Short mmCIF file of C-alpha atoms and ligand atoms in Angstrom, two decimals:
data_model
loop_
_atom_site.label_atom_id
_atom_site.label_comp_id
_atom_site.label_asym_id
_atom_site.label_seq_id
_atom_site.Cartn_x
_atom_site.Cartn_y
_atom_site.Cartn_z
CA MET A 20 13.82 -1.38 -17.61
CA ILE A 21 15.64 -1.16 -14.58
CA TYR A 22 13.38 -1.11 -10.97
CA LEU A 23 14.16 0.61 -8.09
CA ASP A 24 11.05 2.35 -6.73
CA ASN A 25 10.06 -0.62 -4.64
CA ASN A 26 8.79 1.55 -1.59
CA ALA A 27 5.98 2.79 -4.21
CA THR A 28 5.47 -0.92 -4.35
CA THR A 29 6.53 -4.78 -6.12
CA ARG A 30 6.98 -6.97 -8.56
CA VAL A 31 4.44 -10.14 -7.26
CA HIS A 32 7.12 -12.88 -6.29
CA GLU A 33 6.37 -15.51 -9.36
CA GLU A 34 5.81 -18.29 -6.46
CA VAL A 35 2.38 -15.80 -5.15
CA VAL A 36 1.43 -15.87 -8.15
CA ALA A 37 1.34 -19.33 -8.01
CA ALA A 38 0.62 -19.85 -4.77
CA MET A 39 -3.18 -17.58 -5.72
CA THR A 40 -3.80 -18.34 -9.18
CA PRO A 41 -6.14 -21.47 -8.36
CA PHE A 42 -8.16 -19.16 -5.72
CA LEU A 43 -8.73 -17.70 -9.52
CA GLY A 44 -9.35 -20.11 -11.25
CA GLU A 45 -10.89 -23.30 -10.26
CA GLU A 46 -10.25 -22.86 -6.78
CA TYR A 47 -13.80 -19.85 -5.67
CA GLY A 48 -15.17 -20.98 -3.30
CA ASN A 49 -17.18 -18.14 -0.59
CA PRO A 50 -14.78 -19.77 2.47
CA SER A 51 -17.66 -19.07 4.91
CA THR A 52 -20.56 -21.52 3.21
CA GLY A 53 -19.83 -25.05 4.20
CA TYR A 54 -19.44 -28.01 1.40
CA PRO A 55 -16.03 -28.59 0.12
CA LEU A 56 -15.72 -26.09 -2.28
CA GLY A 57 -15.75 -23.46 0.67
CA LYS A 58 -14.16 -25.02 2.80
CA ARG A 59 -10.86 -25.25 1.26
CA SER A 60 -10.79 -21.79 0.80
CA ARG A 61 -12.20 -21.46 4.14
CA GLU A 62 -8.40 -23.19 4.99
CA ALA A 63 -5.96 -21.08 2.27
CA VAL A 64 -7.07 -18.09 4.33
CA ASN A 65 -6.56 -19.60 7.45
CA LEU A 66 -3.10 -21.08 6.57
CA ALA A 67 -2.16 -17.27 5.16
CA ARG A 68 -3.35 -15.57 8.63
CA GLU A 69 -1.19 -17.97 10.31
CA GLN A 70 2.23 -16.82 7.61
CA VAL A 71 1.36 -13.32 7.75
CA ALA A 72 1.10 -13.63 11.62
CA GLY A 73 4.76 -15.48 11.19
CA ILE A 74 6.18 -12.41 10.35
CA ILE A 75 5.59 -10.24 13.22
CA GLY A 76 5.54 -13.00 15.81
CA ALA A 77 1.70 -12.18 16.48
CA LEU A 78 -0.98 -14.80 17.31
CA PRO A 79 -2.94 -16.27 13.62
CA GLU A 80 -6.03 -14.49 15.55
CA GLU A 81 -4.37 -11.50 16.43
CA ILE A 82 -4.29 -10.22 12.48
CA ILE A 83 -7.59 -8.75 10.85
CA PHE A 84 -7.54 -9.39 6.67
CA THR A 85 -8.07 -5.78 5.18
CA SER A 86 -8.07 -4.07 1.42
CA CYS A 87 -4.68 -1.99 1.76
CA GLY A 88 -2.33 -0.11 4.28
CA THR A 89 -4.27 2.78 4.11
CA GLU A 90 -7.41 0.69 5.49
CA SER A 91 -5.35 -0.75 8.13
CA ASP A 92 -3.91 3.23 9.14
CA ASN A 93 -7.76 4.17 9.25
CA ALA A 94 -9.04 0.88 11.12
CA ALA A 95 -6.46 1.73 13.88
CA ILE A 96 -7.37 5.14 13.81
CA ALA A 97 -11.05 4.57 14.29
CA SER A 98 -11.68 1.88 16.79
CA ALA A 99 -9.17 3.78 18.83
CA LEU A 100 -10.98 6.61 19.20
CA ALA A 101 -14.00 4.35 19.10
CA ALA A 102 -13.05 2.35 22.34
CA GLN A 103 -12.27 5.90 24.65
CA PRO A 104 -15.21 8.08 23.54
CA ASP A 105 -13.69 10.81 26.18
CA LYS A 106 -10.55 11.32 24.54
CA ARG A 107 -10.42 13.40 21.42
CA HIS A 108 -6.23 13.77 21.22
CA ILE A 109 -3.90 11.20 19.42
CA VAL A 110 -0.05 11.89 19.07
CA THR A 111 1.86 11.11 15.41
CA SER A 112 4.97 12.20 14.26
CA SER A 113 5.17 14.67 11.00
CA VAL A 114 6.35 12.46 9.05
CA GLU A 115 4.09 10.13 8.79
CA HIS A 116 2.21 8.65 5.55
CA SER A 117 -1.26 10.61 4.56
CA ALA A 118 -3.60 7.36 4.97
CA ILE A 119 -2.27 8.75 8.98
CA ILE A 120 -2.07 12.16 8.84
CA LEU A 121 -4.99 13.07 6.11
CA PHE A 122 -7.39 10.66 7.90
CA ALA A 123 -6.46 11.98 11.40
CA LYS A 124 -6.66 15.48 10.18
CA ALA A 125 -10.39 14.90 8.60
CA LEU A 126 -11.35 14.07 11.62
CA ALA A 127 -10.45 17.35 13.31
CA PRO A 128 -11.95 20.16 14.93
CA GLU A 129 -12.83 16.66 17.64
CA LEU A 130 -9.60 14.84 17.44
CA GLU A 131 -6.61 17.41 18.17
CA ILE A 132 -3.59 15.87 16.73
CA THR A 133 0.26 16.11 18.30
CA GLU A 134 2.48 15.78 15.37
CA LEU A 135 5.77 15.22 16.47
CA PRO A 136 8.58 16.95 15.27
CA VAL A 137 12.08 14.81 13.74
CA PRO A 138 15.68 16.90 13.73
CA ALA A 139 17.31 16.44 10.12
CA ASP A 140 18.00 12.79 11.57
CA GLY A 141 14.22 11.61 10.03
CA ARG A 142 13.83 10.81 13.91
CA ILE A 143 11.45 11.57 16.48
CA ASP A 144 12.45 11.89 20.04
CA PRO A 145 11.24 9.76 22.33
CA GLY A 146 11.14 12.12 25.17
CA ALA A 147 9.50 14.65 23.52
CA LEU A 148 6.60 11.61 22.87
CA ALA A 149 6.32 11.15 26.64
CA THR A 150 5.43 14.85 26.71
CA ALA A 151 3.18 14.76 24.55
CA ILE A 152 1.28 12.20 25.87
CA ARG A 153 -2.09 13.87 27.93
CA PRO A 154 -4.54 12.57 29.82
CA ASP A 155 -7.20 12.35 26.80
CA THR A 156 -4.68 10.77 25.07
CA ALA A 157 -6.67 7.79 22.64
CA LEU A 158 -3.70 6.24 20.33
CA VAL A 159 0.15 7.14 19.85
CA THR A 160 0.40 5.92 16.25
CA LEU A 161 3.93 5.84 14.80
CA MET A 162 5.05 4.05 11.74
CA TRP A 163 8.24 2.26 11.38
CA ALA A 164 10.10 2.97 8.87
CA ASN A 165 9.22 6.65 6.56
CA ASN A 166 8.76 5.46 3.16
CA GLU A 167 10.74 7.96 1.37
CA THR A 168 13.94 8.28 3.64
CA GLY A 169 13.41 5.09 4.89
CA ILE A 170 14.54 6.26 8.16
CA ILE A 171 13.67 3.57 10.73
CA GLN A 172 11.73 5.29 13.81
CA PRO A 173 12.32 4.01 17.46
CA VAL A 174 9.00 2.08 17.46
CA HIS A 175 9.78 0.10 20.19
CA GLU A 176 10.78 2.45 23.00
CA ALA A 177 7.45 4.73 21.73
CA ALA A 178 5.74 1.42 22.59
CA GLU A 179 6.80 1.29 26.06
CA ILE A 180 6.09 4.48 26.40
CA ALA A 181 2.45 4.74 25.37
CA ARG A 182 2.23 1.15 27.46
CA ALA A 183 2.93 3.26 30.97
CA ALA A 184 1.13 5.91 30.33
CA GLY A 185 -1.76 3.67 29.73
CA VAL A 186 -2.04 4.98 25.86
CA PHE A 187 -3.00 2.64 22.97
CA PHE A 188 0.15 1.67 20.73
CA HIS A 189 -0.31 2.19 16.55
CA THR A 190 2.69 1.43 13.87
CA ASP A 191 2.18 1.83 10.57
CA ALA A 192 4.75 -0.73 9.25
CA VAL A 193 3.89 -0.92 5.80
CA ASN A 194 7.26 0.40 4.21
CA ALA A 195 9.31 -2.28 6.76
CA ALA A 196 7.30 -5.08 6.63
CA GLY A 197 9.79 -7.92 4.32
CA LYS A 198 12.79 -5.49 4.85
CA ILE A 199 13.63 -5.57 7.98
CA PRO A 200 12.89 -8.88 10.78
CA ILE A 201 9.44 -6.74 12.81
CA SER A 202 8.03 -8.13 15.33
CA VAL A 203 4.88 -7.11 18.71
CA ALA A 204 7.57 -9.38 20.89
CA GLY A 205 7.23 -7.19 24.37
CA GLY A 206 3.50 -6.59 24.13
CA ASN A 207 3.67 -3.12 23.78
CA ILE A 208 2.44 -2.49 20.17
CA ASP A 209 -1.61 -2.63 20.08
CA MET A 210 -2.06 -2.87 16.41
CA LEU A 211 0.55 -2.76 13.17
CA SER A 212 -0.74 -1.95 10.03
CA LEU A 213 1.24 -3.97 6.64
CA SER A 214 0.71 -3.66 2.99
CA GLY A 215 1.19 -6.25 0.21
CA HIS A 216 2.21 -4.49 -2.63
CA LYS A 217 4.86 -3.31 -0.74
CA PHE A 218 6.62 -6.97 -0.31
CA HIS A 219 6.40 -9.01 -3.52
CA ALA A 220 2.67 -9.71 -2.77
CA PRO A 221 0.22 -7.87 -5.05
CA LYS A 222 -2.65 -4.58 -4.41
CA GLY A 223 -5.42 -4.16 -2.85
CA VAL A 224 -4.60 -6.65 -0.09
CA GLY A 225 -3.55 -5.44 3.71
CA ALA A 226 -3.67 -6.58 7.15
CA LEU A 227 -3.92 -5.07 10.54
CA TYR A 228 -2.48 -6.37 13.94
CA LEU A 229 -5.21 -6.35 16.63
CA ARG A 230 -3.21 -7.12 20.43
CA ARG A 231 -5.23 -10.32 21.42
CA GLY A 232 -7.46 -8.59 24.39
CA VAL A 233 -7.66 -4.89 22.56
CA PRO A 234 -10.53 -3.53 21.49
CA TYR A 235 -11.92 -3.36 18.52
CA THR A 236 -14.08 -2.02 16.50
CA PRO A 237 -14.73 -2.31 12.51
CA LEU A 238 -14.43 0.30 9.94
CA LEU A 239 -16.71 -1.77 7.89
CA THR A 240 -19.86 -4.05 9.31
CA GLY A 241 -22.12 -6.11 7.52
CA GLY A 242 -21.51 -9.71 6.94
CA GLY A 243 -19.23 -11.71 10.04
CA GLN A 244 -16.73 -12.38 8.31
CA GLU A 245 -12.90 -11.56 9.97
CA ASP A 246 -14.28 -13.18 13.53
CA GLY A 247 -17.24 -9.85 13.19
CA ARG A 248 -13.90 -7.59 13.36
CA ARG A 249 -13.61 -6.84 9.28
CA ALA A 250 -16.93 -6.94 7.40
CA GLY A 251 -17.61 -7.90 3.11
CA THR A 252 -16.56 -11.87 2.12
CA GLU A 253 -12.63 -12.72 1.61
CA ALA A 254 -10.65 -11.47 -0.97
CA VAL A 255 -9.29 -15.34 -1.26
CA PRO A 256 -6.30 -15.15 -3.96
CA GLN A 257 -5.00 -11.25 -2.04
CA ILE A 258 -5.08 -12.85 1.18
CA VAL A 259 -3.37 -16.30 -0.36
CA ALA A 260 -0.92 -14.16 -2.34
CA LEU A 261 -0.08 -11.85 1.20
CA GLY A 262 -0.24 -15.23 2.82
CA LYS A 263 2.90 -16.98 1.00
CA ALA A 264 4.79 -13.66 0.41
CA ALA A 265 4.67 -13.01 3.87
CA GLU A 266 6.41 -16.74 4.01
CA LEU A 267 8.86 -15.81 1.35
CA ALA A 268 9.73 -12.66 3.02
CA LYS A 269 10.49 -14.51 6.34
CA GLN A 270 12.62 -17.23 4.46
CA ARG A 271 15.06 -13.87 2.74
CA LEU A 272 15.35 -12.17 6.04
CA ALA A 273 16.29 -15.22 7.93
CA SER A 274 18.92 -16.27 5.21
CA SER A 275 20.72 -12.96 5.53
CA GLY A 276 18.15 -10.64 3.22
CA GLY A 277 18.54 -7.37 4.77
CA GLU A 278 22.58 -7.54 4.31
CA LYS A 279 20.94 -8.80 0.51
CA LEU A 280 19.72 -5.57 -0.30
CA ALA A 281 22.08 -3.81 1.62
CA GLU A 282 24.61 -4.68 -0.61
CA LEU A 283 23.39 -3.21 -4.07
CA ARG A 284 21.69 0.03 -2.00
CA ASP A 285 25.85 0.06 -0.66
CA LEU A 286 27.34 -0.78 -4.05
CA LEU A 287 25.05 2.00 -6.06
CA GLU A 288 25.92 5.23 -3.29
CA THR A 289 29.10 4.38 -3.15
CA ARG A 290 29.84 4.62 -7.32
CA LEU A 291 27.81 7.67 -7.20
CA PHE A 292 29.41 9.82 -4.53
CA GLU A 293 31.82 8.43 -6.07
CA ALA A 294 31.37 9.82 -8.78
CA MET A 295 30.52 13.42 -8.14
CA ASP A 296 30.11 16.02 -6.49
CA GLY A 297 27.38 17.61 -3.73
CA ILE A 298 25.06 14.77 -3.23
CA HIS A 299 23.86 14.14 -0.15
CA ARG A 300 22.19 11.55 2.35
CA ASN A 301 18.77 12.46 3.78
CA GLY A 302 18.65 11.63 6.99
CA THR A 303 20.62 9.18 8.98
CA THR A 304 22.26 6.30 8.33
CA LYS A 305 22.16 4.41 12.16
CA HIS A 306 18.82 4.23 10.99
CA ARG A 307 17.48 3.61 7.62
CA LEU A 308 16.47 0.48 5.83
CA PRO A 309 18.75 -1.58 4.33
CA ASN A 310 16.78 -1.02 0.94
CA THR A 311 16.48 2.26 1.18
CA SER A 312 19.12 5.51 -0.70
CA HIS A 313 17.41 8.76 -0.27
CA LEU A 314 19.71 11.55 -1.70
CA SER A 315 19.73 15.63 -2.29
CA ILE A 316 22.29 16.34 -5.64
CA ASP A 317 22.55 19.53 -5.94
CA ASN A 318 21.47 21.48 -8.66
CA VAL A 319 19.65 18.61 -10.07
CA PRO A 320 16.48 19.41 -9.97
CA ALA A 321 15.09 15.91 -8.61
CA GLY A 322 11.59 16.60 -11.71
CA ASP A 323 14.37 16.88 -15.09
CA LEU A 324 16.19 13.70 -13.17
CA LEU A 325 13.11 11.60 -13.07
CA ILE A 326 12.67 12.48 -17.04
CA LEU A 327 16.22 12.09 -17.68
CA THR A 328 16.28 9.27 -16.23
CA ALA A 329 13.03 7.09 -17.87
CA GLU A 330 14.05 7.58 -20.53
CA LYS A 331 16.73 5.13 -20.40
CA GLY A 332 14.37 3.17 -18.94
CA LEU A 333 15.31 3.46 -15.04
CA CYS A 334 12.37 3.65 -12.47
CA ILE A 335 13.54 5.40 -10.02
CA SER A 336 11.14 8.25 -7.71
CA SER A 337 10.92 11.75 -5.42
CA GLY A 338 9.25 12.65 -2.89
CA SER A 339 8.00 15.87 -5.00
CA ALA A 340 4.39 16.03 -6.01
CA CYS A 341 3.82 17.64 -9.29
CA SER A 342 1.23 19.88 -9.16
CA THR A 343 -0.48 22.35 -11.58
CA GLY A 344 3.21 22.13 -13.62
CA LYS A 345 5.15 23.63 -10.55
CA ARG A 346 6.94 20.69 -8.18
CA ASP A 347 5.90 20.77 -4.52
CA PRO A 348 8.91 20.12 -2.50
CA SER A 349 8.47 17.01 0.35
CA ARG A 350 6.75 17.84 3.37
CA ILE A 351 9.05 14.24 4.89
CA MET A 352 11.32 16.65 3.43
CA GLN A 353 9.98 19.56 4.88
CA ALA A 354 9.26 18.55 7.92
CA MET A 355 13.22 17.25 8.77
CA GLY A 356 14.23 21.38 7.84
CA HIS A 357 15.83 20.84 4.80
CA SER A 358 15.41 23.84 2.58
CA ASP A 359 12.73 23.84 -0.60
CA GLU A 360 16.13 23.92 -2.61
CA ARG A 361 17.21 20.55 -1.24
CA ALA A 362 13.76 18.87 -0.66
CA LEU A 363 13.24 19.51 -4.91
CA SER A 364 16.44 17.94 -5.48
CA SER A 365 15.05 14.53 -3.84
CA ILE A 366 15.41 11.73 -5.27
CA ARG A 367 14.53 8.18 -3.35
CA LEU A 368 16.07 4.74 -5.18
CA SER A 369 14.75 1.60 -3.54
CA VAL A 370 15.61 -1.83 -4.20
CA SER A 371 14.14 -5.21 -4.33
CA SER A 372 16.23 -8.77 -3.80
CA MET A 373 15.03 -9.46 -7.64
CA ASN A 374 17.77 -6.75 -8.21
CA THR A 375 20.68 -7.58 -9.46
CA THR A 376 24.52 -6.40 -8.85
CA ASP A 377 24.11 -5.11 -13.50
CA GLU A 378 21.59 -3.64 -12.77
CA ILE A 379 22.46 -1.67 -10.40
CA ASN A 380 25.71 -0.75 -11.97
CA SER A 381 23.63 0.29 -15.12
CA ALA A 382 21.56 2.27 -13.08
CA ALA A 383 24.29 3.80 -11.97
CA ASP A 384 25.93 4.70 -15.30
CA ILE A 385 22.45 5.72 -16.07
CA ILE A 386 21.95 8.44 -12.87
CA ILE A 387 25.65 9.43 -13.45
CA SER A 388 24.78 10.35 -16.99
CA ALA A 389 21.63 11.97 -16.37
CA VAL A 390 23.05 14.39 -13.50
CA GLU A 391 26.07 15.27 -15.64
CA LYS A 392 24.25 16.24 -18.70
CA ILE A 393 21.54 18.47 -16.47
CA ARG A 394 24.34 20.08 -14.80
CA SER A 395 26.33 21.16 -17.88
CA LEU A 396 22.39 22.75 -18.51
CA ARG A 397 22.44 24.92 -16.12
CA PRO A 398 24.97 27.80 -15.30
CA GLN A 399 25.33 27.22 -12.08
CA ALA A 400 26.86 23.96 -12.60
CA ASN A 401 30.12 24.59 -12.20
CA GLY A 402 29.17 27.97 -9.31
CA PRO A 403 30.00 26.53 -6.22
CA VAL A 404 27.74 23.83 -4.01
CA ILE A 405 24.25 25.55 -3.25
CA PHE A 406 23.58 22.91 -0.71
CA THR A 407 25.45 22.53 2.37
CA GLU A 408 25.22 19.66 5.16
N1 PLP B 22 1.95 3.21 4.94
C1 PLP B 22 2.61 3.75 4.50
C2 PLP B 22 4.31 3.99 4.88
C3 PLP B 22 3.29 3.41 2.96
O1 PLP B 22 3.99 3.40 2.30
C4 PLP B 22 2.30 3.35 2.27
C5 PLP B 22 1.92 2.79 0.27
O2 PLP B 22 2.18 3.85 0.19
C6 PLP B 22 0.52 2.75 3.06
C7 PLP B 22 1.55 3.15 4.38
C8 PLP B 22 -0.04 3.24 2.30
O3 PLP B 22 -0.40 1.77 1.81
P1 PLP B 22 -1.56 0.84 0.59
O4 PLP B 22 -0.68 1.88 -0.41
O5 PLP B 22 -1.18 -0.80 1.23
O6 PLP B 22 -3.14 1.28 0.68
#
């Protein structure tokens, strides 16, 4: 099997497994208890808090552990609204993850949402953000990097605009963390969401960065865990794993990890572009995650390609969702102004530091032969290119 779907999830790193394993066995103490067994769990959680704070340049007490990126995103929006009952408007982008968009839409009609449009390059215009902010805006939430296309948003610029307007700023950094250096330095980012399974920790653990001094209303209430900010007995093994994964990600990024990802991604793209016509990158190539390649291939429906490549043991994905037997075009591609045809022929290839050059070459061979097969079976395969840039 070759796994090139690392934006969907990643394999847990063996050092992460080793770090969390004792907490699934003999170290089962509840961190809120005072005897040594519990104290060791508390110390492990404290260390993880420092490690997670370390990848974004935050203070340990600014980290709240959550169950996932979705919870962090939901909590950020809910808290900003709770703190400002007189403000019922948020600004976001048209390419956010559903953990933002659907949570916000569920609060309509009481909550008004402005979704900033993106052109074909996939990035919002910071000038449009400045115009969209109103006196009743409670929050600006803008993702750091898009999970589907890998396009990186001008987060620091947007955070500065929000700060100047006196509006809280949140960023969903779930698909950026561990792949590129991200930092809350500058002090304009009030909240930031992370999720462990996107950078080699297990599923079911995330974190919310909450800048010191920013008011917070918990999503979950009950026990006083996480300094009263997130009730529920801490998931110690997962939290330890998140901490270890953060530490490893920091080391990777410090030792040219990003360049290594880009080398693998670029090798894959070079092979594909050399082998076929009618292949297009979606979105800007200047501001994108080093591990992500988002491509559309003319006359090659992504659904068909995914079936053929899966048969050969290659794991890749497309943004289109299969509902009631028919494929729906990706809403992200639609938001970028692409036609349904181009959206339906888009695929996402996302590498990790665990991939090898040999795997990339084999993956390229599998995709190239699948594309040839699909095109040979389609009547228009040798006809004119149907999509244009
Ligand atoms: N935000 C982004 C950008 C994501 O890519 C994801 C996961 O796909 C999420 C939020 C949700 O994270 P989780 O799966 O941890 O709930």
